[in-house]
Amino acid sequence: MKKYLLDLTNAQLKDALKHVIAQDYRINQISDWIYVKKAASFDGFTNISKDIREKLGEKFILRALKILKKEKSVIDGTIRYTFQTLDKKQFFAVFLPSKSKNSVCISSQTGCPVSCAFCSSGKTKFCRNLSRGEIIEQILQIENDAKEKIGGVLFMGMGEPMLNFNNLEQSLKVLLSNKEFGIGKRHITVSTVGIVPAIKKLADENYGVRLALSLHAVDEKQRRILIPNNLGFTIPEILNAGKYYLKKTNSRLTVEYILVKGINDSAADAHKLARLLRQNDLINPDVQANLIPFNPVNGVSFQTPAEESVQKFKNILKLSGLTSNIRQAKGADISAACGQLGY
Ligand code: SAH
């Protein structure tokens, strides 16, 4: 059986090729073609002999994902990709163009086991974790297809990255490595529903990437409405893990807060959110809140709050010393915005 090359670290690749290629510099050249020059086929490895290229083709698969569908927003140029794995599972990734730096929002699982009540990914059947290769191939393929350099990566697509910790970690290593993708740690964000032990582990590994906590609620009752399967972690435990992450990594923390009309968007909720963050030492320049007005999802009866109440929520946070952004929905015409990555 052929091995999927992107699933292998360079050490594993070296081992797999030891009978074919003896010289280290040749392995480095191959790695360069894969991760730096991003060649889409072995034939593209032009400074590698034909003989070795053929052997690579006999032993390995370079691309395991198929782009099944591609939709481009006429509003803002956002592109939504539907990928299919070799075992015919589907998932999504989104290209987010920007004048300063293009980003991609990638998936870590096909389907999602968490089932947040407001999210269409949660409405899909959970299939499996994506592998190291399947995570990074999304970026390679999008860069190739969109013909644009990608400078930022958001683990905010389908799935819960912290429930696929090993492959998340493997992919972070290759994204951060200067000999591979070379993406700056401040330009990578891992978003989590709040898997406390995994947040602490990521803090201890200290990759320095940004962490986004999908908090969404100011008390447990509210959070259970939004995230019925809250995986057993309380709001104080999640915030405490965020504080630990900040202290260990010197990085930045984003608190994500979806705003759903009549559920968690009142002025009292904004005051409570500020109080909660203050109690956890999280009102400081390294923390910001992302307010995400609910994006409509098929089959979900939640409503988006009026613009004035979103603004009011933001102002209350501001008066309490907390910076916040209101996240603009991208690719709304192609269902590419937060929470719309379902079928
Ligand atoms: N499982 C991770 C990664 C997915 S990130 C996490 O929960 O953080 C997806 C982000 O989009 C989360 O912050 C989520 O709250 C937000 N989101 C999901 N559905 C949404 C919707 N319908 N409208 C607006 N934001 C949504």
PDB file of N, CA and C in Angstrom, residues 264-297:
ATOM      1  N   ASN A 264     -28.257  35.366  24.773  1.00  0.00           N
ATOM      2  CA  ASN A 264     -27.036  35.780  25.487  1.00  0.00           C
ATOM      3  C   ASN A 264     -26.592  37.187  25.089  1.00  0.00           C
ATOM      4  N   ASP A 265     -27.542  38.023  24.595  1.00  0.00           N
ATOM      5  CA  ASP A 265     -27.128  39.303  24.012  1.00  0.00           C
ATOM      6  C   ASP A 265     -27.614  40.525  24.792  1.00  0.00           C
ATOM      7  N   SER A 266     -28.038  40.327  26.041  1.00  0.00           N
ATOM      8  CA  SER A 266     -28.576  41.479  26.781  1.00  0.00           C
ATOM      9  C   SER A 266     -27.450  42.324  27.370  1.00  0.00           C
ATOM     10  N   ALA A 267     -27.818  43.531  27.815  1.00  0.00           N
ATOM     11  CA  ALA A 267     -26.832  44.395  28.472  1.00  0.00           C
ATOM     12  C   ALA A 267     -26.319  43.710  29.737  1.00  0.00           C
ATOM     13  N   ALA A 268     -27.216  43.026  30.439  1.00  0.00           N
ATOM     14  CA  ALA A 268     -26.797  42.327  31.670  1.00  0.00           C
ATOM     15  C   ALA A 268     -25.757  41.251  31.334  1.00  0.00           C
ATOM     16  N   ASP A 269     -25.937  40.586  30.189  1.00  0.00           N
ATOM     17  CA  ASP A 269     -24.955  39.567  29.778  1.00  0.00           C
ATOM     18  C   ASP A 269     -23.590  40.203  29.506  1.00  0.00           C
ATOM     19  N   ALA A 270     -23.604  41.369  28.876  1.00  0.00           N
ATOM     20  CA  ALA A 270     -22.332  42.046  28.577  1.00  0.00           C
ATOM     21  C   ALA A 270     -21.617  42.394  29.886  1.00  0.00           C
ATOM     22  N   HIS A 271     -22.379  42.910  30.863  1.00  0.00           N
ATOM     23  CA  HIS A 271     -21.766  43.231  32.162  1.00  0.00           C
ATOM     24  C   HIS A 271     -21.206  41.969  32.808  1.00  0.00           C
ATOM     25  N   LYS A 272     -21.987  40.891  32.726  1.00  0.00           N
ATOM     26  CA  LYS A 272     -21.546  39.630  33.343  1.00  0.00           C
ATOM     27  C   LYS A 272     -20.272  39.108  32.683  1.00  0.00           C
ATOM     28  N   LEU A 273     -20.216  39.239  31.353  1.00  0.00           N
ATOM     29  CA  LEU A 273     -19.033  38.762  30.624  1.00  0.00           C
ATOM     30  C   LEU A 273     -17.794  39.530  31.091  1.00  0.00           C
ATOM     31  N   ALA A 274     -17.954  40.853  31.183  1.00  0.00           N
ATOM     32  CA  ALA A 274     -16.816  41.671  31.624  1.00  0.00           C
ATOM     33  C   ALA A 274     -16.397  41.278  33.038  1.00  0.00           C
ATOM     34  N   ARG A 275     -17.397  41.054  33.900  1.00  0.00           N
ATOM     35  CA  ARG A 275     -17.091  40.696  35.286  1.00  0.00           C
ATOM     36  C   ARG A 275     -16.334  39.366  35.341  1.00  0.00           C
ATOM     37  N   LEU A 276     -16.838  38.391  34.571  1.00  0.00           N
ATOM     38  CA  LEU A 276     -16.197  37.070  34.547  1.00  0.00           C
ATOM     39  C   LEU A 276     -14.733  37.169  34.121  1.00  0.00           C
ATOM     40  N   LEU A 277     -14.495  37.982  33.098  1.00  0.00           N
ATOM     41  CA  LEU A 277     -13.125  38.099  32.595  1.00  0.00           C
ATOM     42  C   LEU A 277     -12.258  38.821  33.623  1.00  0.00           C
ATOM     43  N   ARG A 278     -12.819  39.835  34.265  1.00  0.00           N
ATOM     44  CA  ARG A 278     -12.045  40.550  35.275  1.00  0.00           C
ATOM     45  C   ARG A 278     -11.656  39.617  36.413  1.00  0.00           C
ATOM     46  N   GLN A 279     -12.642  38.810  36.853  1.00  0.00           N
ATOM     47  CA  GLN A 279     -12.368  37.874  37.957  1.00  0.00           C
ATOM     48  C   GLN A 279     -11.228  36.916  37.620  1.00  0.00           C
ATOM     49  N   ASN A 280     -11.027  36.674  36.342  1.00  0.00           N
ATOM     50  CA  ASN A 280      -9.974  35.750  35.919  1.00  0.00           C
ATOM     51  C   ASN A 280      -8.746  36.463  35.367  1.00  0.00           C
ATOM     52  N   ASP A 281      -8.590  37.726  35.737  1.00  0.00           N
ATOM     53  CA  ASP A 281      -7.441  38.528  35.260  1.00  0.00           C
ATOM     54  C   ASP A 281      -7.350  38.581  33.748  1.00  0.00           C
ATOM     55  N   LEU A 282      -8.489  38.533  33.093  1.00  0.00           N
ATOM     56  CA  LEU A 282      -8.440  38.488  31.629  1.00  0.00           C
ATOM     57  C   LEU A 282      -8.862  39.808  30.983  1.00  0.00           C
ATOM     58  N   ILE A 283      -8.857  40.871  31.794  1.00  0.00           N
ATOM     59  CA  ILE A 283      -9.044  42.171  31.141  1.00  0.00           C
ATOM     60  C   ILE A 283      -7.663  42.786  31.065  1.00  0.00           C
ATOM     61  N   ASN A 284      -7.009  42.584  29.964  1.00  0.00           N
ATOM     62  CA  ASN A 284      -5.675  43.152  29.746  1.00  0.00           C
ATOM     63  C   ASN A 284      -5.414  43.223  28.236  1.00  0.00           C
ATOM     64  N   PRO A 285      -4.339  43.929  27.840  1.00  0.00           N
ATOM     65  CA  PRO A 285      -4.136  44.173  26.397  1.00  0.00           C
ATOM     66  C   PRO A 285      -3.936  42.903  25.561  1.00  0.00           C
ATOM     67  N   ASP A 286      -3.641  41.779  26.199  1.00  0.00           N
ATOM     68  CA  ASP A 286      -3.433  40.545  25.426  1.00  0.00           C
ATOM     69  C   ASP A 286      -4.723  39.771  25.167  1.00  0.00           C
ATOM     70  N   VAL A 287      -5.832  40.321  25.649  1.00  0.00           N
ATOM     71  CA  VAL A 287      -7.097  39.603  25.485  1.00  0.00           C
ATOM     72  C   VAL A 287      -8.074  40.474  24.706  1.00  0.00           C
ATOM     73  N   GLN A 288      -8.713  39.876  23.742  1.00  0.00           N
ATOM     74  CA  GLN A 288      -9.784  40.613  23.083  1.00  0.00           C
ATOM     75  C   GLN A 288     -10.983  39.701  22.858  1.00  0.00           C
ATOM     76  N   ALA A 289     -12.144  40.330  22.801  1.00  0.00           N
ATOM     77  CA  ALA A 289     -13.344  39.526  22.557  1.00  0.00           C
ATOM     78  C   ALA A 289     -13.721  39.655  21.092  1.00  0.00           C
ATOM     79  N   ASN A 290     -14.143  38.550  20.526  1.00  0.00           N
ATOM     80  CA  ASN A 290     -14.693  38.576  19.168  1.00  0.00           C
ATOM     81  C   ASN A 290     -16.185  38.355  19.277  1.00  0.00           C
ATOM     82  N   LEU A 291     -16.942  39.354  18.924  1.00  0.00           N
ATOM     83  CA  LEU A 291     -18.396  39.203  18.993  1.00  0.00           C
ATOM     84  C   LEU A 291     -18.868  38.734  17.630  1.00  0.00           C
ATOM     85  N   ILE A 292     -19.527  37.589  17.609  1.00  0.00           N
ATOM     86  CA  ILE A 292     -19.940  37.008  16.322  1.00  0.00           C
ATOM     87  C   ILE A 292     -21.465  36.948  16.275  1.00  0.00           C
ATOM     88  N   PRO A 293     -22.098  37.935  15.621  1.00  0.00           N
ATOM     89  CA  PRO A 293     -23.560  37.849  15.496  1.00  0.00           C
ATOM     90  C   PRO A 293     -23.924  36.539  14.796  1.00  0.00           C
ATOM     91  N   PHE A 294     -24.880  35.841  15.356  1.00  0.00           N
ATOM     92  CA  PHE A 294     -25.286  34.529  14.829  1.00  0.00           C
ATOM     93  C   PHE A 294     -25.533  34.588  13.320  1.00  0.00           C
ATOM     94  N   ASN A 295     -24.886  33.684  12.598  1.00  0.00           N
ATOM     95  CA  ASN A 295     -25.138  33.566  11.152  1.00  0.00           C
ATOM     96  C   ASN A 295     -26.200  32.497  10.934  1.00  0.00           C
ATOM     97  N   PRO A 296     -27.224  32.803  10.128  1.00  0.00           N
ATOM     98  CA  PRO A 296     -28.321  31.843   9.947  1.00  0.00           C
ATOM     99  C   PRO A 296     -27.840  30.487   9.439  1.00  0.00           C
ATOM    100  N   VAL A 297     -28.417  29.449   9.993  1.00  0.00           N
ATOM    101  CA  VAL A 297     -28.077  28.067   9.636  1.00  0.00           C
ATOM    102  C   VAL A 297     -29.388  27.329   9.401  1.00  0.00           C
TER     103      VAL A 297
END
